[in-house]
Protein backbone atom coordinates (compact mmCIF):
# COMPACT_ATOMS: atom_id res chain seq x y z
CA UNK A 1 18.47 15.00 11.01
CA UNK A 2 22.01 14.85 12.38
CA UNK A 3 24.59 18.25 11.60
CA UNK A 4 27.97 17.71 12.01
CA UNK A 5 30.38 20.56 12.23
CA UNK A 6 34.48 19.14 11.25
CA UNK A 7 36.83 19.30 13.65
CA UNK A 8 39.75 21.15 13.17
CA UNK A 9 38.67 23.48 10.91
CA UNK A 10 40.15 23.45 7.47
CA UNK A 11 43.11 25.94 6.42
CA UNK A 12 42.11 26.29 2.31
CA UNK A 13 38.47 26.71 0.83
CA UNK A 14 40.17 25.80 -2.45
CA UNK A 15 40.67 22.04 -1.84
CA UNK A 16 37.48 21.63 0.38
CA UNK A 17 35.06 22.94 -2.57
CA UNK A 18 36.95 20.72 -5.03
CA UNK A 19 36.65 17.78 -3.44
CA UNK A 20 32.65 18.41 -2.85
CA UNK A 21 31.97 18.95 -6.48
CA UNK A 22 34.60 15.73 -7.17
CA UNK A 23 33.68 11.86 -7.59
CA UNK A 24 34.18 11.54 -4.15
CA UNK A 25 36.55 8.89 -2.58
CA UNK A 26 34.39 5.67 -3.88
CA UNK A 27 32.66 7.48 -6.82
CA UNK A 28 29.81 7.94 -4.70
CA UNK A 29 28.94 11.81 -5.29
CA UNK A 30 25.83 12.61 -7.88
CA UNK A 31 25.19 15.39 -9.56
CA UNK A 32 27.20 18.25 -7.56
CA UNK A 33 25.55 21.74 -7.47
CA UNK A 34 24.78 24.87 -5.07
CA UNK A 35 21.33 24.87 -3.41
CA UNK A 36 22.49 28.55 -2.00
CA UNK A 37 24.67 30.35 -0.35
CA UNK A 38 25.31 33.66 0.22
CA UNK A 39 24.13 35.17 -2.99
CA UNK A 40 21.79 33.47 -5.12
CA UNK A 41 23.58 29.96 -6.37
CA UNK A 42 23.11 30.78 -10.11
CA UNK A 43 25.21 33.80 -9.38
CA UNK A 44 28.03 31.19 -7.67
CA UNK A 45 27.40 28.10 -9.60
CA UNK A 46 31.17 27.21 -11.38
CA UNK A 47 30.94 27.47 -14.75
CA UNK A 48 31.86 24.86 -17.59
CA UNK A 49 35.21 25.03 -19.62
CA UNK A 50 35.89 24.13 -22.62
CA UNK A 51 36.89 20.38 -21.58
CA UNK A 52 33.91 19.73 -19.77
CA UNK A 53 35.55 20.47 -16.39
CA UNK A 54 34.37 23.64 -14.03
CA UNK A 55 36.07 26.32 -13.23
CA UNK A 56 35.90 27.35 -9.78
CA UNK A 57 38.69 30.00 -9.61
CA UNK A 58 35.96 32.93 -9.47
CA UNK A 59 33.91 30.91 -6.57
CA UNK A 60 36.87 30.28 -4.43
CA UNK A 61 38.24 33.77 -5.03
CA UNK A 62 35.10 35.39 -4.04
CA UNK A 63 34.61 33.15 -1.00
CA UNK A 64 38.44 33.90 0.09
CA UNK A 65 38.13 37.86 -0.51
CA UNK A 66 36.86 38.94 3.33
CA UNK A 67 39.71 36.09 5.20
CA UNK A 68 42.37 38.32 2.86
CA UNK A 69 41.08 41.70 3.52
CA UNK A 70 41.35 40.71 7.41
CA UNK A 71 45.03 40.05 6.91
CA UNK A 72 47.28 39.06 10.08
CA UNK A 73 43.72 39.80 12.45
CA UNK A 74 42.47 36.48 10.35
CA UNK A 75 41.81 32.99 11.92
CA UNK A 76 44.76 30.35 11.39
CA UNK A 77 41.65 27.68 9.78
CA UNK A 78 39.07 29.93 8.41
CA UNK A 79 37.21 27.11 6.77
CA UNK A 80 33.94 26.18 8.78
CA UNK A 81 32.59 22.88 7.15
CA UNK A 82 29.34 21.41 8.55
CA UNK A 83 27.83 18.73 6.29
CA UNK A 84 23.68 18.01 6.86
CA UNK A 85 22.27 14.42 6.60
CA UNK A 86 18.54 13.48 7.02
CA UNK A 87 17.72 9.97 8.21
CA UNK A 88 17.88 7.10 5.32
CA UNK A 89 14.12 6.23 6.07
CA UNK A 90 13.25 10.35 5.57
CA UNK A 91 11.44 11.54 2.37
CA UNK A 92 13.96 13.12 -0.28
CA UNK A 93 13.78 16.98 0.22
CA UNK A 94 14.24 19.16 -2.98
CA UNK A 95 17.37 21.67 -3.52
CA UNK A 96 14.85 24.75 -2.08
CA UNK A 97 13.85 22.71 1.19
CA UNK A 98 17.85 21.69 1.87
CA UNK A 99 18.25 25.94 1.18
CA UNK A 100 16.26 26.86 3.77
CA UNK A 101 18.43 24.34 6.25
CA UNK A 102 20.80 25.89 5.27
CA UNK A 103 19.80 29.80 6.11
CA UNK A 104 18.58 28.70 9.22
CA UNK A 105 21.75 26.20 10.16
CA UNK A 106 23.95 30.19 9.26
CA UNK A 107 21.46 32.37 11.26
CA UNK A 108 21.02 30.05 14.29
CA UNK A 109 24.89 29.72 14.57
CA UNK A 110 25.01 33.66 13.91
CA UNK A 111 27.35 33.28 10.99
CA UNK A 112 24.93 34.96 8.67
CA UNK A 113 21.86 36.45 10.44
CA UNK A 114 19.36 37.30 7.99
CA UNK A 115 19.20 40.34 6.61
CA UNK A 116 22.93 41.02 6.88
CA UNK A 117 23.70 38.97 3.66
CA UNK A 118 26.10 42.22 2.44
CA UNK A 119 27.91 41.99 6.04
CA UNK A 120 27.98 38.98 7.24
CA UNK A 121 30.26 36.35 6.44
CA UNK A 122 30.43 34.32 3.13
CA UNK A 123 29.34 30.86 2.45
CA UNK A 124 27.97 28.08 -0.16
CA UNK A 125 25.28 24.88 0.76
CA UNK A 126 26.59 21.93 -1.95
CA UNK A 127 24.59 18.78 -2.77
CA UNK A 128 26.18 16.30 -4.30
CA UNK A 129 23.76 13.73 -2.63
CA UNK A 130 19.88 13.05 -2.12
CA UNK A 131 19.89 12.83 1.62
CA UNK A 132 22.61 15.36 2.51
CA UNK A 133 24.20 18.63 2.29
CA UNK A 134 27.73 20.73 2.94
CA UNK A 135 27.70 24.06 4.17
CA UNK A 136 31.38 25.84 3.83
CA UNK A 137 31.80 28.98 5.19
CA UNK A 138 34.95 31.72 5.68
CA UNK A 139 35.26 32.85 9.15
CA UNK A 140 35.79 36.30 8.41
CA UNK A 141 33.00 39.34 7.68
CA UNK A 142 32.48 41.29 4.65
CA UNK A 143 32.65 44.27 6.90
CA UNK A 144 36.02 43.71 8.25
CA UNK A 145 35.42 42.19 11.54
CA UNK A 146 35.87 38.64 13.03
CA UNK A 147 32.69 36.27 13.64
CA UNK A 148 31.70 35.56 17.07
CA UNK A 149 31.50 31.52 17.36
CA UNK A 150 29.94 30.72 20.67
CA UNK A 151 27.96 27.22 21.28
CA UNK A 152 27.60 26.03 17.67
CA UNK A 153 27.26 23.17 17.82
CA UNK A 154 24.33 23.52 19.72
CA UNK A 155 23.00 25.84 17.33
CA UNK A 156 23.20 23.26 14.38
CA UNK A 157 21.57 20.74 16.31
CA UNK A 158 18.74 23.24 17.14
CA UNK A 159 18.06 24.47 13.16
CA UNK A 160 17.98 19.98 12.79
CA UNK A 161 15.62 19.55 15.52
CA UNK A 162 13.48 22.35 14.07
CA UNK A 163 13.79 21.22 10.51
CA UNK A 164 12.39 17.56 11.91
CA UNK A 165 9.08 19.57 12.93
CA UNK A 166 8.94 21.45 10.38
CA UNK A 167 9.18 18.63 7.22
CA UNK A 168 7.70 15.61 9.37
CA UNK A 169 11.19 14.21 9.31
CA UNK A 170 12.48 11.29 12.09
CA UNK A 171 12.45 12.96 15.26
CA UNK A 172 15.95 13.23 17.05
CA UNK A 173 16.77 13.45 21.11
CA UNK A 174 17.67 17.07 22.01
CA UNK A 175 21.34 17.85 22.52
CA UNK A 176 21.14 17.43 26.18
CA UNK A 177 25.44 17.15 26.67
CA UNK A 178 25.31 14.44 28.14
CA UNK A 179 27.56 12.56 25.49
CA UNK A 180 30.96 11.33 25.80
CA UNK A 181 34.04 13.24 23.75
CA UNK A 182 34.62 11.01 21.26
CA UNK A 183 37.95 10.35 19.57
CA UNK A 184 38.24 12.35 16.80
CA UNK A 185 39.19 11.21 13.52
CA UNK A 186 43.56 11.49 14.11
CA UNK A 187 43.02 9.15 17.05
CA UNK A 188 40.85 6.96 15.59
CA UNK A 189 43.11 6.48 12.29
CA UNK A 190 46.05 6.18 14.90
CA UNK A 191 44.57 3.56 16.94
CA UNK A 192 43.96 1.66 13.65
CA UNK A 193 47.93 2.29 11.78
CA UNK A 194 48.74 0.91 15.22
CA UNK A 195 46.90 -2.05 15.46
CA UNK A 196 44.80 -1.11 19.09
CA UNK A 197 41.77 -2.54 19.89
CA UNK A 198 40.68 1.31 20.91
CA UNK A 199 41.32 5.09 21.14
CA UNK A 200 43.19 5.94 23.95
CA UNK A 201 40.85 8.32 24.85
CA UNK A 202 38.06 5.86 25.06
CA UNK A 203 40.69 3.48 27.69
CA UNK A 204 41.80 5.91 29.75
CA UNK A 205 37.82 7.30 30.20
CA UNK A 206 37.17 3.84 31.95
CA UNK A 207 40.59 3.67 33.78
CA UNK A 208 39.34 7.22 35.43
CA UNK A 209 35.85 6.15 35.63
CA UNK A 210 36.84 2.66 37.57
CA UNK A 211 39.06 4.54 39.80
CA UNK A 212 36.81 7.58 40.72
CA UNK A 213 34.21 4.54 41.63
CA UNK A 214 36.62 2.72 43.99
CA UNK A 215 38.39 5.95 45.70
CA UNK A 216 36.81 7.52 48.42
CA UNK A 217 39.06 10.51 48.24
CA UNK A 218 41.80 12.46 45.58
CA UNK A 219 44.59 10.71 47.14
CA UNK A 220 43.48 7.59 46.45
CA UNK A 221 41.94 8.29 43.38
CA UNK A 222 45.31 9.46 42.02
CA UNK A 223 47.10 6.31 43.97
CA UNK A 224 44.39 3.89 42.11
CA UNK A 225 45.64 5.40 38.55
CA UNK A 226 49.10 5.10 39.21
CA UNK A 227 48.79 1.56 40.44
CA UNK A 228 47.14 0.86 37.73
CA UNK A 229 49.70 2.10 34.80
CA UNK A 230 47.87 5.17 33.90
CA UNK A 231 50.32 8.52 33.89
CA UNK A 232 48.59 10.88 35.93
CA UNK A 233 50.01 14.95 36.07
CA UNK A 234 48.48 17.21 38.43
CA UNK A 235 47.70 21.05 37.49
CA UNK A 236 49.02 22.63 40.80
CA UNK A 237 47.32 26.37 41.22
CA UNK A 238 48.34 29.97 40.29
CA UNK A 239 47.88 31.90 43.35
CA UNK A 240 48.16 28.83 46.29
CA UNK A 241 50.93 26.12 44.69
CA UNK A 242 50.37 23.62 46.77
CA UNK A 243 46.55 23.11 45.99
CA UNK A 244 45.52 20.84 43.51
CA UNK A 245 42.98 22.41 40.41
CA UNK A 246 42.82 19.97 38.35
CA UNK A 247 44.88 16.62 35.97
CA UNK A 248 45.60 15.24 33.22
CA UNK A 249 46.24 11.45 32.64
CA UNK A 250 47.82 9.44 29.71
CA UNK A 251 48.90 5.87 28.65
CA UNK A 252 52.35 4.81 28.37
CA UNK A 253 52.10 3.70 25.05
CA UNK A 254 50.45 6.60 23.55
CA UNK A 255 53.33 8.96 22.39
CA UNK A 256 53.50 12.30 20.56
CA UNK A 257 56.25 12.77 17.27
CA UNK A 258 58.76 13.66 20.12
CA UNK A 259 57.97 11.01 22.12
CA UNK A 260 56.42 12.99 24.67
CA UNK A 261 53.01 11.32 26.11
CA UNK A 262 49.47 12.00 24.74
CA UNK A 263 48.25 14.06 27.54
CA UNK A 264 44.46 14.08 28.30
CA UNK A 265 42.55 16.59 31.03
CA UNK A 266 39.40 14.75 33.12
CA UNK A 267 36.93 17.14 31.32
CA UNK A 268 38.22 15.87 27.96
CA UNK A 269 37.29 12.40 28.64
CA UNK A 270 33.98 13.25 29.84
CA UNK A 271 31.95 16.17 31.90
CA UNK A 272 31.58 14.44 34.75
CA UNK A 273 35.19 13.54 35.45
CA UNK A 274 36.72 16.53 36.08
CA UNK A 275 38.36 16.95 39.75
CA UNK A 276 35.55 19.36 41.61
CA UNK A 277 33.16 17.10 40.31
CA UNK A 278 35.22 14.18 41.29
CA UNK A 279 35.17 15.71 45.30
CA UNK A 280 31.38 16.26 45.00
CA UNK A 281 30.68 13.06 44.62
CA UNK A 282 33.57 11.49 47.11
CA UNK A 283 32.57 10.89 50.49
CA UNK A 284 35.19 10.45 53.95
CA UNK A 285 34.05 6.67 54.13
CA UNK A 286 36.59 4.07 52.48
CA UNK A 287 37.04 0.32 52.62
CA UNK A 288 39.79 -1.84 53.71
CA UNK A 289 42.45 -3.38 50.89
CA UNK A 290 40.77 -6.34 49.56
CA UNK A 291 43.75 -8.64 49.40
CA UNK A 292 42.63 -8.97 53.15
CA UNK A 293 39.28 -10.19 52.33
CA UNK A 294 38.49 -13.74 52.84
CA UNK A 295 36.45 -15.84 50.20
CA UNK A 296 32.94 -15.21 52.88
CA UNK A 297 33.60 -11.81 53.18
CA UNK A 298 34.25 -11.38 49.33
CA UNK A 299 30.92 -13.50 49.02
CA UNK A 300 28.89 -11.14 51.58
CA UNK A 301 29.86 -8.07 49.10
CA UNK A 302 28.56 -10.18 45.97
CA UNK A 303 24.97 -10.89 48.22
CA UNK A 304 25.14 -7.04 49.52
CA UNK A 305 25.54 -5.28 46.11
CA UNK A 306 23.34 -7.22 44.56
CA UNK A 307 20.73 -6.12 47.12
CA UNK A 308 21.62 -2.51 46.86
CA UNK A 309 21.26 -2.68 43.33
CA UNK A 310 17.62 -4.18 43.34
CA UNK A 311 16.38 -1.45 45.95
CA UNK A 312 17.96 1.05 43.70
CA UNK A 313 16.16 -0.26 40.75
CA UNK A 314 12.55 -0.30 42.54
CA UNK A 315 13.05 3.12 43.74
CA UNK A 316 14.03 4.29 40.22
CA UNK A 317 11.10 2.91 39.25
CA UNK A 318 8.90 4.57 41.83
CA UNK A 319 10.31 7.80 41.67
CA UNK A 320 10.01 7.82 37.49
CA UNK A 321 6.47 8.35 37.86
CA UNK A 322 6.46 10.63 40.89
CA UNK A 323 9.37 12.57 40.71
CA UNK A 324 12.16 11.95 38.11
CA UNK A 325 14.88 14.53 39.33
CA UNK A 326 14.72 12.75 42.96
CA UNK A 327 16.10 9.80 41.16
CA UNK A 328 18.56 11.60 38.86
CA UNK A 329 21.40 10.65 41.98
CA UNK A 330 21.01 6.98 42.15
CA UNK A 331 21.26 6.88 38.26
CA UNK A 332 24.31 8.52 38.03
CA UNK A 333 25.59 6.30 41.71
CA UNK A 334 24.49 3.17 39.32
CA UNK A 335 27.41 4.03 36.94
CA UNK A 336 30.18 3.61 39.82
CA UNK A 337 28.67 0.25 41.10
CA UNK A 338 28.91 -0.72 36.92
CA UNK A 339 32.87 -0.09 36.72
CA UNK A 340 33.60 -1.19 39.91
CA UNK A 341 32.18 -4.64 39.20
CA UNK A 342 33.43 -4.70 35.67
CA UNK A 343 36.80 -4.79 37.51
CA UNK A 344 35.91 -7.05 40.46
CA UNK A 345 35.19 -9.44 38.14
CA UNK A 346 37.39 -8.79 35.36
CA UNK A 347 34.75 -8.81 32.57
CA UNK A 348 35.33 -6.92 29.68
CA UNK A 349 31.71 -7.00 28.91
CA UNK A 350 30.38 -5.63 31.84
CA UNK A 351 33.48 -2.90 31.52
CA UNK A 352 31.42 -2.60 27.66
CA UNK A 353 28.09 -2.36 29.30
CA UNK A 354 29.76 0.36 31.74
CA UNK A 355 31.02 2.70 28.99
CA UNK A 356 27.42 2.20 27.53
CA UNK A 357 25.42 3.55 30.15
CA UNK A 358 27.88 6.35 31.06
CA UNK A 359 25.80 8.75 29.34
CA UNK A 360 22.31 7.63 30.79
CA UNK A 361 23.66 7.75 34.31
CA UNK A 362 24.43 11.36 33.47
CA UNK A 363 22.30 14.48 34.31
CA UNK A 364 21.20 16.85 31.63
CA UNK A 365 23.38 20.09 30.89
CA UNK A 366 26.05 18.35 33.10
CA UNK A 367 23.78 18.81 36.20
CA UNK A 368 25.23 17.55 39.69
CA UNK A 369 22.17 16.23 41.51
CA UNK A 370 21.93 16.30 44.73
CA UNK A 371 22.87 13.15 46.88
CA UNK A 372 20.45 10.85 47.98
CA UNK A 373 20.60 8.05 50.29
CA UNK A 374 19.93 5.27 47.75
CA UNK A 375 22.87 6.78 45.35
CA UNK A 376 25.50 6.91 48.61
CA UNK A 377 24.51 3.53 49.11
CA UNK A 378 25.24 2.41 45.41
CA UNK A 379 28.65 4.37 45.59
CA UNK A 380 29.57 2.54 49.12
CA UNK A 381 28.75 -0.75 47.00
CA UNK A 382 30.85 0.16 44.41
CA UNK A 383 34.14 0.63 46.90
CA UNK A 384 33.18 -2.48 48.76
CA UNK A 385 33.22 -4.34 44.87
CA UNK A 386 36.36 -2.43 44.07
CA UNK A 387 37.78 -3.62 47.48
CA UNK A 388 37.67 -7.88 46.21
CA UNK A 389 39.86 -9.17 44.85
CA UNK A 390 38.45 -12.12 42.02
CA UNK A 391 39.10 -15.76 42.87
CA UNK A 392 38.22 -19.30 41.89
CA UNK A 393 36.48 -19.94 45.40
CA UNK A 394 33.92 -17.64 44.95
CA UNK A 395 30.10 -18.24 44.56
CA UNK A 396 29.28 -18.39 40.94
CA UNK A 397 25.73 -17.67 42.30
CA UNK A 398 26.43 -14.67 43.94
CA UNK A 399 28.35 -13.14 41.21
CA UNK A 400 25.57 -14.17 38.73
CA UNK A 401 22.83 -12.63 40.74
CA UNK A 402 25.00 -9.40 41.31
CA UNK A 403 24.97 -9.40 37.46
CA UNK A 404 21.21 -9.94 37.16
CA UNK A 405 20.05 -7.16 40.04
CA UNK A 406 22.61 -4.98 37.68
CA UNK A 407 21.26 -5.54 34.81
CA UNK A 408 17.65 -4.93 35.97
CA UNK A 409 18.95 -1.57 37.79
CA UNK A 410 20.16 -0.43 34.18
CA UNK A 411 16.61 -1.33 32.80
CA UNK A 412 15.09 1.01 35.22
CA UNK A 413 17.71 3.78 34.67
CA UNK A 414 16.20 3.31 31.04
CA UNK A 415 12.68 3.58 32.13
CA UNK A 416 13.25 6.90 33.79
CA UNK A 417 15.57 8.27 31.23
CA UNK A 418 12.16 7.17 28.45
CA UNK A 419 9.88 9.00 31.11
CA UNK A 420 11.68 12.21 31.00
CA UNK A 421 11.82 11.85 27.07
CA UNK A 422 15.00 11.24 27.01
CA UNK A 423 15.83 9.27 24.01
CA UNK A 424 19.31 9.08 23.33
CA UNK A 425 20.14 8.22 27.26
CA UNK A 426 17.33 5.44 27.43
CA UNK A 427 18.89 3.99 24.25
CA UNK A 428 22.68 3.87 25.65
CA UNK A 429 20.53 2.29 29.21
CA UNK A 430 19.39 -0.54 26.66
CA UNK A 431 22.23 -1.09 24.86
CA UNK A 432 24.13 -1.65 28.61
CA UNK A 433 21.50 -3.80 30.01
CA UNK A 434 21.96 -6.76 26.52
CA UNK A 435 25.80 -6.33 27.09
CA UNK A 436 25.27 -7.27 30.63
CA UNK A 437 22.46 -10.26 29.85
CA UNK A 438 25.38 -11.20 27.61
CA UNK A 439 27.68 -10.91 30.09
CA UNK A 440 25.03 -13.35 32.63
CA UNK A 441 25.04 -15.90 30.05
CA UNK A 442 28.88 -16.00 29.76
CA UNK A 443 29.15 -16.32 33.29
CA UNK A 444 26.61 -19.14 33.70
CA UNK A 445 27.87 -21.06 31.15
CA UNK A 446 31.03 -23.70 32.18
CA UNK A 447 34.89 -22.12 32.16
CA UNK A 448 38.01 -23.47 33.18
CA UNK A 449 39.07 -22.41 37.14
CA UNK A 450 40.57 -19.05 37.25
CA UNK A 451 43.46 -18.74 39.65
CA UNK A 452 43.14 -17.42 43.54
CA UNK A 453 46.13 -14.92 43.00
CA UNK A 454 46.27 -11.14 43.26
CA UNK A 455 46.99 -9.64 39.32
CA UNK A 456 50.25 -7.87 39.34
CA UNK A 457 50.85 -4.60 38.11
CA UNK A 458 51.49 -5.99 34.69
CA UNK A 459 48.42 -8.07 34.19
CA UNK A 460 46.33 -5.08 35.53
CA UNK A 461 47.95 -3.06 32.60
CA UNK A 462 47.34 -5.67 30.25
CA UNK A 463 43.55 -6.35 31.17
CA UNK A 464 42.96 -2.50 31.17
CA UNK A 465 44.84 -1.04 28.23
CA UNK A 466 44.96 -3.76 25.41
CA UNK A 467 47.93 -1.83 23.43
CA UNK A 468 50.31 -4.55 22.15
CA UNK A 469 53.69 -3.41 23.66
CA UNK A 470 56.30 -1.63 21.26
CA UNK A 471 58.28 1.04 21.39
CA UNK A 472 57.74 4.83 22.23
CA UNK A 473 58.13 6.51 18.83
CA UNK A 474 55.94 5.18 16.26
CA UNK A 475 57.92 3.69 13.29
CA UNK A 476 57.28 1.00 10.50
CA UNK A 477 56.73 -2.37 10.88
CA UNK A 478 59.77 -4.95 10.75
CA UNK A 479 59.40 -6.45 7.20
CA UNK A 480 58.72 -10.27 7.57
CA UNK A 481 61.32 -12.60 6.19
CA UNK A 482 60.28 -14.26 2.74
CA UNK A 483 60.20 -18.42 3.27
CA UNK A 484 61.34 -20.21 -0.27
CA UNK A 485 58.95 -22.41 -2.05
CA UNK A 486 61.19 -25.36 -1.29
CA UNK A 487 61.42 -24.49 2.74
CA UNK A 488 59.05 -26.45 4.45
CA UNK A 489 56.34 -24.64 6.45
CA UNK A 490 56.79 -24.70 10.11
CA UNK A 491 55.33 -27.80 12.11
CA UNK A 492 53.26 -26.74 15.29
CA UNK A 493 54.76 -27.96 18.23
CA UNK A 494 53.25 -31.54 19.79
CA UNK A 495 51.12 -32.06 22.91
CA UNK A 496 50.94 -27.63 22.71
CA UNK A 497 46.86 -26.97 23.94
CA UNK A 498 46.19 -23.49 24.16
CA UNK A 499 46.02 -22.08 27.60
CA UNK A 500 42.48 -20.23 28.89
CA UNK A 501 43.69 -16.54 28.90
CA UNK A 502 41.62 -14.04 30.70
CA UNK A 503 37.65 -14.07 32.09
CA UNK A 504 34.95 -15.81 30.23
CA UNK A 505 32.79 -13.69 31.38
């Protein structure tokens, strides 16, 4: 059972509880009614006019009455929505089963405690499906005071988890926080008006992640962003103005109404990426520039990660059945060896299978562990990876068999991650290791030579943030010129092959 609370919170009940007892957007809401609420639902239920429609006036006045009473002291968006869902394969639960979801999702969060029904804050459960459920609350108390939200969403997923046990439903993972910030729903819908292959959010998260594997320090962390096209501001400190406390990066192509950039802080893109974490896991030892390296030495670092990457894996898998939190380092080291050869070799599926096992190679509750020498030497692999630079003369063989040792390293990551009952990190650990036996299988298979040269700034931008170019503001489309019947179409040029763009790998 999955509870998901909308973000931002909604300014007017009125159109929320309209739309719930609607059609819906595709027709596909049945038989709307209250399952409970604050008072008993036949007491709320919307009555039938005249016409056949319902009248929902008195529900929505009653539900606004505390949020008015509060006047200026009242929240901006004083509609909490969190909407219920039980796994397609679960049993259907009756209206009285979804109620008592309900009262526990409101107690657990502290909205309503029970027993304070006459104090606490107001609030209605709608079904309008079989396997799911709305709960709408105002955030304001009948007796004049502002609710206390703190940790909600953890509180929703802990009434799920204890519905599961309680109706024999499918069994969830515990919210652990180990999962990524997604985009929400205005960067998502953004992304799409504007034809990007991704969220912003979701490109710069590797961009940071790639360079915080290849740095060995802040300053050329920040120098690694920057030469790679990302817009990096730095939060300078209060009481000491020349320290750094933090940053926030952006792309160039992501703009705000004004034109302004879309600004995103390391912590925002994920828990592990914010700057003190970023210096607890840096270390003084760096690697030379890699446009030095010659096609042996670049082939030595293929041979040499791939065999730090197979004695991570079989002490992963010794320590899973010993002593899981003594492995908890390497797993997370695993993730900066993943980025830094989705880079070195330019795949975008190994970049995939990175961004997959993010959240198995973190700790629980955002956890640092503590180093260990098998993790330091993953992370010394990953700079010496980030350190090549990709060319034509290199050994296939190494590269594949870097890929392989990888791939079984992320297999043992989701071993451990099973062991310590884990579920939703050993699933993102298996859904990383096919993307990177896809990824073996694109490399072994024949592709065109790929040219010795160093990518320039430009290419780098273009392999790491696919945004077609345009300009800053968003505007409409240019309308296409209409072609007349009698115009002949175009004729494709002669002797024109198309040119192999990019890895195949």
């Amino acid at each position: 059972m999955i509870g998901r609370i909308s973000d931002p919170r909604g300014e007017r009940a009125g159109g929320l509880i309209y739309y719930l007892f609607g059609p819906g957007r595709r027709e596909e809401h049945t038989d709307p009614h209250l399952v409970t609420g604050w008072r008993h639902p036949a007491e709320l239920e919307p009555p039938l006019r005249c016409d056949g429609r319902r009248d929902f006036r008195r529900l929505i006045g009653l539900l606004q009455q505390p949020h008015a009473a509060l006047g200026p002291r009242g929240f901006g968006r004083p509609v909490w929505h969190c909407a219920v869902r039980a796994a397609p394969e679960d049993r259907m639960l009756s209206d009285d089963e979804w109620a008592q979801i309900a009262g526990d999702v409101m107690h657990r969060t502290g909205l309503a405690p029970r027993g304070q029904e006459d104090d606490a804050v107001r609030w209605v459960a709608v079904r309008h499906g079989g396997d799911h459920i709305h709960v709408v609350a105002m955030l304001a108390r009948q007796d004049g005071a502002r609710p206390r939200l703190s940790n909600e969403r953890y509180r929703v997923r802990e009434a799920c988890r204890a519905a599961e046990e309680r109706y024999g439903l499918r069994r969830t993972a515990p919210g652990d926080r180990t999962a990524d910030k997604r985009p929400t729903r205005a960067e998502s819908e953004k992304a799409r008006r504007r034809s990007w292959q991704e969220a912003p959010r979701v490109t710069l998260k590797r961009a940071v992640s790639t360079a915080a594997a290849a740095a060995a320090d802040e300053r050329e962390f920040f120098a690694r962003l920057a030469d790679a096209g990302v817009l990096v501001r730095k939060r300078l400190s209060t009481r000491n103005p020349g320290e750094v406390t933090g940053y926030a990066v952006a792309v160039p192509h992501d703009t705000t109404g004004t034109g302004g950039p879309v600004w995103y802080g390391g912590g925002k893109l994920a828990a592990d990426l914010t700057l003190p974490r970023l210096r607890h896991r840096w270390h003084a030892a760096s690697t030379g520039p890699g446009e030095r390296l010659t096609a042996p030495d670049r082939n030595a670092i293929w041979e040499h990660a791939a065999r730090t990457a197979a004695d991570a894996a079989a002490q992963i898998r010794h320590l899973a059945a010993s002593d899981p939190a003594a492995a908890a380092d390497a797993a997370w080291a695993a993730a900066s060896t993943l980025h830094a050869a989705g880079a070195a070799l330019r795949s975008r599926v190994i970049r995939q299978a990175a961004d997959s096992f993010d959240r198995a190679a973190r700790s629980p509750y955002g956890r640092i562990p503590r180093p260990t020498p098998t993790g330091n030497r993953l992370r010394q692999a990953a700079r010496l990876l980030s350190a090549t630079v990709f060319a034509g003369n290199d050994s296939a063989h190494a590269q594949i068999m870097l890929i392989i040792r990888l791939a079984d390293l992320i297999e043992a990551v989701a071993d451990l991650r099973q062991a310590q009952r884990h579920g939703a990190q050993a699933a993102a650990a298996r859904r990383a290791a096919e993307r990177m036996h896809a990824a073996r299988a694109a490399c072994a298979s024949p592709a065109p030579d790929r040219p010795a040269t160093t990518p320039t700034a430009a290419e780098r931008i273009r392999l790491d943030f696919p945004f077609p170019p345009g300009p800053l503001r968003p505007g409409p489309d240019p309308p296409t010129p209409a072609r007349r019947p009698s115009q002949p179409a175009p004729r494709p040029a002669r002797n024109s092959r198309p040119r192999p763009r990019g890895p195949t790998c």
